[in-house]
Coordinates of C-alpha atoms in Angstrom, one line a residue:
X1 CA 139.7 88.8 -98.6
X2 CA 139.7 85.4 -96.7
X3 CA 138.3 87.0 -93.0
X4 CA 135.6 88.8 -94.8
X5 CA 135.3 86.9 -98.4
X6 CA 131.7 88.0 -98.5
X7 CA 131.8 91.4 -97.8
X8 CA 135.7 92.8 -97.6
X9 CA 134.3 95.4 -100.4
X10 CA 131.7 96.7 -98.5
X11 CA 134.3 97.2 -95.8
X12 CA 135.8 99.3 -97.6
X13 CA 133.1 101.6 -97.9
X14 CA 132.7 101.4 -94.2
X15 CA 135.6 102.9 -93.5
X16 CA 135.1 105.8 -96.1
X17 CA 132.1 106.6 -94.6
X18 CA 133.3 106.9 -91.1
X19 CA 135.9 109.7 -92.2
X20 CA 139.3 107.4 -93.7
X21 CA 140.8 109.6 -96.2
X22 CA 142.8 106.9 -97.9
X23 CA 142.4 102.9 -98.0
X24 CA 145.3 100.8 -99.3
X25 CA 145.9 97.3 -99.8
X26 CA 148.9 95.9 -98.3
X27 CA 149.9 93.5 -100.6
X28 CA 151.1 96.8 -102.3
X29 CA 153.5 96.6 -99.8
X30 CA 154.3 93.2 -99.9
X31 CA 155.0 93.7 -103.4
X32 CA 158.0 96.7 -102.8
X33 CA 158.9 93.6 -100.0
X34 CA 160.3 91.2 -102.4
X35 CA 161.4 93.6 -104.3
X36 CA 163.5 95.2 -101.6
X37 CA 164.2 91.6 -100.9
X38 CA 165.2 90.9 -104.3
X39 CA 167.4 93.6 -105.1
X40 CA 169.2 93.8 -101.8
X41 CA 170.5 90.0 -102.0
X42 CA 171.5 90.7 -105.9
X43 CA 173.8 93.2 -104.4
X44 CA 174.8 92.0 -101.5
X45 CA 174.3 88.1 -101.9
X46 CA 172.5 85.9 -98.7
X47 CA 173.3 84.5 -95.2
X48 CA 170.5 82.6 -94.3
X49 CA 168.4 85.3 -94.1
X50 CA 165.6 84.6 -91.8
X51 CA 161.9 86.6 -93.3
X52 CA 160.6 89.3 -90.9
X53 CA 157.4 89.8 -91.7
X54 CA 156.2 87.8 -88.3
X55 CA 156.5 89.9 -85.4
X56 CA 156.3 86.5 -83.4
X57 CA 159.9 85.6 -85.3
X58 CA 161.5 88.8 -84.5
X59 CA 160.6 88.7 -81.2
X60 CA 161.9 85.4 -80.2
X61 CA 164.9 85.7 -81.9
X62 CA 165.8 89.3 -80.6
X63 CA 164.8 88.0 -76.8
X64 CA 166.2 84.4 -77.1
X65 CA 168.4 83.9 -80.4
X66 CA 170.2 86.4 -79.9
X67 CA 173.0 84.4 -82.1
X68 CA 170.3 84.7 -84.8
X69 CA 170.2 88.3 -85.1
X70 CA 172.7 88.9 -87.4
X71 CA 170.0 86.5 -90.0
X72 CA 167.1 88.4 -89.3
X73 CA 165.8 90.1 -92.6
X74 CA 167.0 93.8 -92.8
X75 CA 163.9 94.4 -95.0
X76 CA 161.2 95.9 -93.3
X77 CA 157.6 93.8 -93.3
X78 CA 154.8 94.6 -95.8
X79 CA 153.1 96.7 -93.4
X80 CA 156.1 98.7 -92.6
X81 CA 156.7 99.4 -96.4
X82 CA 153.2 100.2 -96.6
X83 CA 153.4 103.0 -94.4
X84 CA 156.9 104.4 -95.5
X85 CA 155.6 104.3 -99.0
X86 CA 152.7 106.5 -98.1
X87 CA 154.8 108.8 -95.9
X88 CA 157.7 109.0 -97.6
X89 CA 156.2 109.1 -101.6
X90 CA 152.6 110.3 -100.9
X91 CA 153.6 112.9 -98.2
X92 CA 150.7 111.1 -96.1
X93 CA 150.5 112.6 -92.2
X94 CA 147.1 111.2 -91.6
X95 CA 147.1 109.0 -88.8
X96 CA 147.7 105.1 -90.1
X97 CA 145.3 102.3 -89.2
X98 CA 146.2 99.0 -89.9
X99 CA 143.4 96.1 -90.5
X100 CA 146.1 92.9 -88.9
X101 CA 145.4 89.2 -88.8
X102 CA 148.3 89.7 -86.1
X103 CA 148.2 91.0 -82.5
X104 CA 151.9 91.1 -82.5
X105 CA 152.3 93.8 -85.3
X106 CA 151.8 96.5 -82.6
X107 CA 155.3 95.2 -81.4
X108 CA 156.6 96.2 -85.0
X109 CA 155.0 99.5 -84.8
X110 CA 157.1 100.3 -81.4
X111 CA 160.1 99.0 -82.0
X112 CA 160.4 100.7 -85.5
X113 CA 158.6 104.1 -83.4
X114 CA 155.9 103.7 -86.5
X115 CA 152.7 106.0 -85.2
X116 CA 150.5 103.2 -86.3
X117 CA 147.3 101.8 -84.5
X118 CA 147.0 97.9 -84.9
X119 CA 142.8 97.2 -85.9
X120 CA 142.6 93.1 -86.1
X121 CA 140.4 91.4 -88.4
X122 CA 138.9 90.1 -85.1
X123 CA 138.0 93.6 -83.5
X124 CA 137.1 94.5 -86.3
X125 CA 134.1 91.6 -86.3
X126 CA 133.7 92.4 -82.8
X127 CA 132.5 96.2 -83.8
X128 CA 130.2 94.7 -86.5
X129 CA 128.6 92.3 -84.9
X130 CA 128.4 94.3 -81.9
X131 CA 126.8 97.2 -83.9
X132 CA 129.1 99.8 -82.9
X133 CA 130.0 99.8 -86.3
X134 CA 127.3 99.8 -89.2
X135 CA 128.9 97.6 -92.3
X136 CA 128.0 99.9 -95.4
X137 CA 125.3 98.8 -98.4
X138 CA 128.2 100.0 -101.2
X139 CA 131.1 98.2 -102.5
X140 CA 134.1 99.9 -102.3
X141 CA 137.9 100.1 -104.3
X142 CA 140.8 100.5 -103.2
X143 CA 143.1 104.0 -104.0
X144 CA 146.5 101.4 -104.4
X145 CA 146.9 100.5 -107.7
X146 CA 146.8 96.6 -108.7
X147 CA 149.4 94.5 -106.9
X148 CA 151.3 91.4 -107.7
X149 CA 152.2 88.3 -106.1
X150 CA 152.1 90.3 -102.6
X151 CA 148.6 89.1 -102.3
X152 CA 149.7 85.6 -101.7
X153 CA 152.3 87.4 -98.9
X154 CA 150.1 86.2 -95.9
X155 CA 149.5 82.7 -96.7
X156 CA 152.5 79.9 -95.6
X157 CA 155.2 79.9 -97.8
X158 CA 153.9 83.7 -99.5
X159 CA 157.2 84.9 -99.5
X160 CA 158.9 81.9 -101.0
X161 CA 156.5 82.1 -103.8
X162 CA 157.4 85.5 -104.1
X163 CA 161.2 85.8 -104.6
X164 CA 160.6 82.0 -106.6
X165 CA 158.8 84.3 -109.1
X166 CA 161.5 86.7 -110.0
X167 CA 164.1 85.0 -109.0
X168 CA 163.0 81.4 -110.0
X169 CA 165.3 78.6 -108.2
X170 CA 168.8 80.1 -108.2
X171 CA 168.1 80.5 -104.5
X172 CA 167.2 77.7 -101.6
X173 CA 164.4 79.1 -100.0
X174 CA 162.9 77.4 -96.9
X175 CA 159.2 77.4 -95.8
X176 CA 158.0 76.6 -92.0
X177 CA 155.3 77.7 -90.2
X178 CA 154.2 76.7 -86.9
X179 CA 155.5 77.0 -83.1
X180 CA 156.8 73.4 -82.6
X181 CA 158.5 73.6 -86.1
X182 CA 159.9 76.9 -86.5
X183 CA 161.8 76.8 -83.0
X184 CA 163.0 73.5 -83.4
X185 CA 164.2 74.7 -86.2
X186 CA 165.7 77.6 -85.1
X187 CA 167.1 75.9 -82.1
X188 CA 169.0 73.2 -84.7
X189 CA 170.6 76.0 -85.9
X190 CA 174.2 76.8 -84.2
X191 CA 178.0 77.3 -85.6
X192 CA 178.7 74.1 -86.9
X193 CA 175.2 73.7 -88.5
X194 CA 175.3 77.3 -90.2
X195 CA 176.8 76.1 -93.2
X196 CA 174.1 74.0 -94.3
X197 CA 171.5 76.4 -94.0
X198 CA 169.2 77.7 -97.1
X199 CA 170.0 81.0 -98.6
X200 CA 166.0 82.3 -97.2
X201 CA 164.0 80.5 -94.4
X202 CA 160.3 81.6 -94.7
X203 CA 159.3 81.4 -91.0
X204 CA 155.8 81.7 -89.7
X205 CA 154.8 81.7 -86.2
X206 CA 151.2 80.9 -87.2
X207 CA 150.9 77.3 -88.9
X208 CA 148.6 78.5 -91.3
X209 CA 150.2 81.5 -92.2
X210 CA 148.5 85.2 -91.1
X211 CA 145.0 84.2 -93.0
X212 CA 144.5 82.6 -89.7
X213 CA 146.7 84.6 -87.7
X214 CA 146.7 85.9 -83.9
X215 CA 144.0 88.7 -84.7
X216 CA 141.9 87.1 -86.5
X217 CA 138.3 85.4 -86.7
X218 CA 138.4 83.1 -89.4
X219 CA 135.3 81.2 -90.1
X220 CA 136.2 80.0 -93.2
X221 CA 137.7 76.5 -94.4
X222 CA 141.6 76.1 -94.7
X223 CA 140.6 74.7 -98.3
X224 CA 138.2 77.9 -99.2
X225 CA 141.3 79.9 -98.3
X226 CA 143.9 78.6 -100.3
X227 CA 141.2 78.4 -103.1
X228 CA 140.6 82.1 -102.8
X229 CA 144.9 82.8 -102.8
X230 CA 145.1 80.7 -105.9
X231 CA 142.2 82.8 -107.7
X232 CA 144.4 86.3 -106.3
X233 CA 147.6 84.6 -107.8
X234 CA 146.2 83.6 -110.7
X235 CA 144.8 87.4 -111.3
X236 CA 147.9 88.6 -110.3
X237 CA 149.4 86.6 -113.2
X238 CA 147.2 88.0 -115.2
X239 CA 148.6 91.0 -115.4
X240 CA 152.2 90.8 -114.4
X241 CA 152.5 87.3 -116.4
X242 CA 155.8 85.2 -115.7
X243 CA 158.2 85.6 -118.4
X244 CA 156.6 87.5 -120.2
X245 CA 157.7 91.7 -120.7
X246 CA 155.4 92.6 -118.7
X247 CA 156.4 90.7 -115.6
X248 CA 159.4 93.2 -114.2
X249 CA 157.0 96.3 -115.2
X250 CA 156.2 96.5 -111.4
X251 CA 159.8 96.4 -110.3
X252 CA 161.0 98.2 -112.9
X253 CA 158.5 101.0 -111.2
X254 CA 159.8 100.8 -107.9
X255 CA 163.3 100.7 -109.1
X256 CA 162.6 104.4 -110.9
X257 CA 160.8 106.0 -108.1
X258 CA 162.0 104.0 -104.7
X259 CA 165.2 103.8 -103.0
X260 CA 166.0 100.8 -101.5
X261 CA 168.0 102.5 -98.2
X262 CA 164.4 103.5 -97.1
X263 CA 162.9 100.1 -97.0
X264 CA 166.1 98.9 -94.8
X265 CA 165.7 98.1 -91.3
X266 CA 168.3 97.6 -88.5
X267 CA 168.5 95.9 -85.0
X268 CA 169.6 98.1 -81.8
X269 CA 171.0 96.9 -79.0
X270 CA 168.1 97.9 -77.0
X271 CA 165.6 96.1 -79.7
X272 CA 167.3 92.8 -78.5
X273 CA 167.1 93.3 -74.9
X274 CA 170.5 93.5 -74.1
X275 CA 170.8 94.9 -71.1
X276 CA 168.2 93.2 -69.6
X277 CA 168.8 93.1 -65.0
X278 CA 167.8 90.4 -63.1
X279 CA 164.6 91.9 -60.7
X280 CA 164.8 88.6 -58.6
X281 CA 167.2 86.1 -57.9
X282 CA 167.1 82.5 -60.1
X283 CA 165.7 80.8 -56.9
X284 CA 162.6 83.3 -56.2
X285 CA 161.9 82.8 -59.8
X286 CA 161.7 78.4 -59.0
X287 CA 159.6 79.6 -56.8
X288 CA 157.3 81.1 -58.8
X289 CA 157.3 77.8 -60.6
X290 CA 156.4 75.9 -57.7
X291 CA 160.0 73.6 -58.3
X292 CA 161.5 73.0 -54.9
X293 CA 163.7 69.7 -55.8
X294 CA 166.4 68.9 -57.7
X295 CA 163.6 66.4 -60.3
X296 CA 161.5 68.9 -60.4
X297 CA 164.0 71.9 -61.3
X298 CA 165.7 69.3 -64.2
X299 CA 162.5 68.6 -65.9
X300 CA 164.3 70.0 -69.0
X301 CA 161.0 69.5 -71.3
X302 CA 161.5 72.6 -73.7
X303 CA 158.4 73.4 -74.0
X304 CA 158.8 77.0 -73.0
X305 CA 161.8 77.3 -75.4
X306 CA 164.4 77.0 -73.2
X307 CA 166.8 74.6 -73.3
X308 CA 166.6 73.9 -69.4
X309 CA 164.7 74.9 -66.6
X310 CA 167.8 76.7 -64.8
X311 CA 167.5 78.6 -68.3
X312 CA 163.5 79.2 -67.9
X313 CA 164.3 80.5 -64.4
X314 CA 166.8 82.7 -65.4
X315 CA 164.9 84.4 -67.8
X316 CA 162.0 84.6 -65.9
X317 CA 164.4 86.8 -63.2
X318 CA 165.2 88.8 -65.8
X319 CA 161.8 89.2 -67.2
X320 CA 161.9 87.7 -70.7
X321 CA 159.9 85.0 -69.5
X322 CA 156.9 84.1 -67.6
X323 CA 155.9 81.6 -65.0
X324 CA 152.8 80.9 -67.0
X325 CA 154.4 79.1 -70.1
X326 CA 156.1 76.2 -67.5
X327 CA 154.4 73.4 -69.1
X328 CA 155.2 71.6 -65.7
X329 CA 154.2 74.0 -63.6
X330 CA 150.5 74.1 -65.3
X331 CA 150.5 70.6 -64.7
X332 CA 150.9 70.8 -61.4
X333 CA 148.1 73.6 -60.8
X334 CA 145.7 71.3 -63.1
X335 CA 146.3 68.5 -60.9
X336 CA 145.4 70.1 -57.6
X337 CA 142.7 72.3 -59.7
X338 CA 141.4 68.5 -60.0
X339 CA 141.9 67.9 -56.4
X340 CA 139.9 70.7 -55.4
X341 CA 137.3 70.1 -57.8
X342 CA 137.2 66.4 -56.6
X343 CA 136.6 67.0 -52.8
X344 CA 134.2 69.8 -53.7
X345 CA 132.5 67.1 -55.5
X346 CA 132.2 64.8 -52.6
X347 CA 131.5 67.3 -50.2
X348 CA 128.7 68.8 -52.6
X349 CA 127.2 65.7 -53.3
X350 CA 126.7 64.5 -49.4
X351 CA 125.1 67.8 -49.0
X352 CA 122.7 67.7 -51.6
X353 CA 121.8 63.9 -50.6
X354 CA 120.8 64.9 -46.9
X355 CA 119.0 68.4 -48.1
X356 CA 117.2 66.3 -50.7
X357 CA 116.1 64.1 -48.0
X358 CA 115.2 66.6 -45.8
X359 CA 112.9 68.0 -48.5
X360 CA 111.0 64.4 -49.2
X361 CA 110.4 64.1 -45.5
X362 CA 109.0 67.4 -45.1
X363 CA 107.1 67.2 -48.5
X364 CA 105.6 63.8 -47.2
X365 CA 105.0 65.4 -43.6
X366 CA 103.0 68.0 -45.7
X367 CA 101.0 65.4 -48.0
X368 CA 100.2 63.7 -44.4
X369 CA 98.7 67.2 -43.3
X370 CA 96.9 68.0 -46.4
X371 CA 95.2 64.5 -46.0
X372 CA 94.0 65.2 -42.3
X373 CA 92.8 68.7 -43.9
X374 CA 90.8 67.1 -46.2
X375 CA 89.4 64.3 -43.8
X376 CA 88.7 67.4 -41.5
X377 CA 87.0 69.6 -44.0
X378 CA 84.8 66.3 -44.9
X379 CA 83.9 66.4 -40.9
X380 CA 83.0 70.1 -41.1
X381 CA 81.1 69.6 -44.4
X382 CA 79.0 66.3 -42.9
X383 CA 78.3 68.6 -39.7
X384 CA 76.8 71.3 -41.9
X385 CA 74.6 69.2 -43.7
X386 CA 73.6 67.0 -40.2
X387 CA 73.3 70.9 -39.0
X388 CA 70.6 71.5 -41.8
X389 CA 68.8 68.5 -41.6
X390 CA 68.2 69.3 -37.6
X391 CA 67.5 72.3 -38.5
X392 CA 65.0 71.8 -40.9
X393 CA 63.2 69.2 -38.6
X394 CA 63.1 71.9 -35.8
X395 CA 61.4 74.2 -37.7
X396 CA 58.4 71.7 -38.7
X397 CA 58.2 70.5 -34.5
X398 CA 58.0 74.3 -33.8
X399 CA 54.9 74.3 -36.2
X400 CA 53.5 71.4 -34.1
X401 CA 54.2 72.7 -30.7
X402 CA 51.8 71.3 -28.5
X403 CA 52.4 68.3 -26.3
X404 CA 55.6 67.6 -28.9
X405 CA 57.1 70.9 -27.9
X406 CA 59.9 68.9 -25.5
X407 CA 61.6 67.5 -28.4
X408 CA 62.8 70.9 -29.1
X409 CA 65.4 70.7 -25.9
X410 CA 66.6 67.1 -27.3
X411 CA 67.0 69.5 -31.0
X412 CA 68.7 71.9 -29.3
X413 CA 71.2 70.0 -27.5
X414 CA 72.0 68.1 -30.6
X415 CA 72.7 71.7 -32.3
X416 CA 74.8 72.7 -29.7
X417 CA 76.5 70.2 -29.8
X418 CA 77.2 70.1 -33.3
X419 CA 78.2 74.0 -33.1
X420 CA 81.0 73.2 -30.6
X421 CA 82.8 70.2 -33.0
X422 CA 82.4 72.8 -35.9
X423 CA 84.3 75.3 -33.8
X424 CA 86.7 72.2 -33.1
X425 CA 87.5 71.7 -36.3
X426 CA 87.8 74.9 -37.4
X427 CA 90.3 75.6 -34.9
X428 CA 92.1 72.4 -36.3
X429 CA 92.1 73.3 -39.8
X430 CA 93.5 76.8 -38.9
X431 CA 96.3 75.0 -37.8
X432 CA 96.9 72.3 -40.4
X433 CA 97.0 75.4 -42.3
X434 CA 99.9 76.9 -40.7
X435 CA 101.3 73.3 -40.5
X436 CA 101.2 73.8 -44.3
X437 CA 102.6 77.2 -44.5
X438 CA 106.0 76.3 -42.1
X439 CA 106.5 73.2 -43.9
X440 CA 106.2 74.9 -47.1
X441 CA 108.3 78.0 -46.3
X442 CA 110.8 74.7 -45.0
X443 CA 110.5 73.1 -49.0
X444 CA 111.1 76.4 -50.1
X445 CA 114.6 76.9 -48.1
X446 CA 115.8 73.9 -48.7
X447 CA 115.2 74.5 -52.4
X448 CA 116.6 77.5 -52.3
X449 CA 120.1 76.0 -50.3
X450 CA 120.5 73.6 -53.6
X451 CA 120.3 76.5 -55.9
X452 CA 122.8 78.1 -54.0
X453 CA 125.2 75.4 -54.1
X454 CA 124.5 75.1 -58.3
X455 CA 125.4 79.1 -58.0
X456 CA 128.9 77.6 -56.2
X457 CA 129.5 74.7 -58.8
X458 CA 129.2 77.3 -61.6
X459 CA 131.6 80.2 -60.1
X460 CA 134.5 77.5 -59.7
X461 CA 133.8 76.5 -63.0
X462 CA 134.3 79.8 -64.1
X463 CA 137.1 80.7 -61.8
X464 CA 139.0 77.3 -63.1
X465 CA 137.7 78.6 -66.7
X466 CA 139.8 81.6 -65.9
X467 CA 142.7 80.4 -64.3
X468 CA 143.5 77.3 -66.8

């Protein structure tokens, strides 16, 4: 509803008509998610129980946190109770497709061995706009029936507001969203600070919550957004109204017809990586850093969310980690990136001054020639007409003959004469031409040696594009 606000019906219909056999709306399952939340923690009370939902979360916390594990939610994520509800209590085998705001979800489908495919919101743009996919003329409905509060689930804080509703505030429930936050967060947490934490953390990797998640494409204003999860609340109110004896009528549902075992998830050994070798010694991986001193390998910054770099090269041996998210490191690669970019610069530039000079000499040798052409061809053309005019005086002696008849030597001398400069110039015109044609060809290289270097300027910018 807030990716596709103007057409998310009609999407629905899409999908029918290319062959789905079901459509459901996940807040369903975000509603049996707080339920599942809600009755497991009346009857077995909280820890600090840190949400799942976020693949991001679970993630960091089973690679890094280990210590954390133990807090992670052991209630699977609206998706998961999605598809359990439709294979477990609808007998569904079709194959599931998910439309995610998250690229991380296909994590969740492996590690919980879900036979899922992950289709983001932004692929999902990508087919439409692309055409391989024709968005349908009809609105559609969904075959879930109406959900409650679960369609506030993917906005920050959604499953705060959640368990706040059926709960109200006999719990401490803490939202954070966002990278910086949530991991500072997390990493504040250790065994003298456990005792102060809430009873629920709402953590999102995303600071904006999954409306603008890792998979998506959201055009839309963070104001619109919230504006469209207040009118879903507020219909969701509507009919399950706080208070009210109609306001449990959803749980009491799920409480007849689901068990809560099946909506339980646990955490291997091999989920957290455990057993993770070493494929290269700490020292190979500072050297994939580029940290050769003792500064340099004590930078300490954080940013890659270890607490040291020794730490950040240790899990880069082991492969929980990457060279790539060194904030130093990419630094350094910017700065000679800049380097290289600098004395490509200068050396470019002194290039394209002396080919551009080449081409106004040559461009001025080639005016000079076209003027000599043109004085020449006013030669040629004065001849002709003197060559005429002779002519044309001949012809009237001829008619006298007579004792006059000896100016006709004089005549044709002068005609002769004439002949041989016209020859002379025409042999010097044919060669101003090809003067004209070898400078030009000239222009033309040299025009075509600057377009070449642009073609150079804009495949490092793309290769820099690629490697920043």
């Amino acid at each position: 509803r807030t990716n596709f606000k103007d057409n998310w019906d009609r999407i629905i219909s899409t999908f029918r008509e290319n062959g789905a056999q079901g459509i459901y709306d996940v807040s369903l399952g975000a509603d049996i998610c707080t339920w599942a939340h809600v009755r497991y923690i009346q009857k077995h009370g909280t820890r600090g129980i840190i949400s799942q939902p976020c693949p991001a979360i679970v993630n960091y916390i089973t690679k890094y946190r280990r210590d954390l594990i133990g807090n992670l939610s052991p209630i699977h994520s609206p998706m998961l109770c999605t598809a359990i509800f439709l294979q477990k209590y609808h007998h569904i085998q079709d194959k599931l497709i998910f439309l995610s705001p998250c690229i991380g979800k296909a994590d969740e489908f492996q590690q919980t061995s879900l036979d899922a495919f992950n289709f983001t919101f932004a692929s999902l743009k990508e087919c439409l706009d692309g055409g391989r996919l024709r968005l349908s003329s009809r609105s559609g409905t969904l075959d879930s029936f109406e959900s409650g509060m679960g369609r506030i689930f993917s906005r920050p804080g959604g499953l705060k507001e959640n368990v706040e509703f059926y709960l109200g505030s006999r719990l401490t429930v803490q939202r954070i969203e966002g990278i910086q936050k949530v991991y500072k967060y997390f990493d504040e947490i250790n065994e003298n600070s456990r005792r102060f934490l809430p009873d629920m953390i709402d953590a999102l990797n995303c600071e904006n919550g999954c409306n603008f998640g890792t998979g998506c494409k959201n055009d839309s204003y963070l104001l619109e957004v919230d504006s469209i999860m207040e009118d879903q609340k507020k219909d969701s109110m509507e009919i399950y109204p706080k208070n009210s004896e109609t306001a449990n009528e959803l749980f009491d549902w799920f409480d007849q017809n689901l068990e809560l075992d099946d909506y339980v998830r646990t955490y291997s050994i091999e989920d957290c990586g455990q057993a993770c070798v070493p494929t290269m010694s700490s020292e190979n991986a500072f050297k994939l850093l580029g940290k050769n001193t003792h500064e340099e390998r004590n930078f300490n910054c954080g940013a890659c969310g270890s607490h040291s770099c020794t730490e950040m090269a240790d899990k880069i041996s082991k492969g929980l980690n990457v060279p790539n998210n060194c904030v130093w490191r990419a630094k350094q690669e910017l700065a000679q990136s800049g380097q290289k970019i600098g004395e490509f610069s200068q050396s470019l530039s002194t290039d394209v001054f002396k080919i551009t000079e080449e081409l106004r000499q040559a461009i001025t040798e080639l005016s000079s020639k076209n003027k000599q052409l043109a004085d020449t061809l006013r030669t040629i053309d004065n001849i002709a007409s003197t060559t005429r005019l002779l002519s044309f005086n001949a012809s009237i002696e001829a008619k006298r003959a007579g004792a006059a008849g000896a100016s006709f030597g004089v005549i044709a001398q002068k005609i002769k004469e004439l002949s041989d400069d016209s020859s002379a110039a025409e042999e010097k015109t044919e060669q101003l031409v090809r003067d004209n044609k070898e400078m030009t060809d000239d222009a033309v290289g040299k025009l075509d040696q600057v377009k070449r270097m642009m073609l150079q300027i804009s495949d490092m910018a793309k290769q820099l594009a690629v490697n920043e």
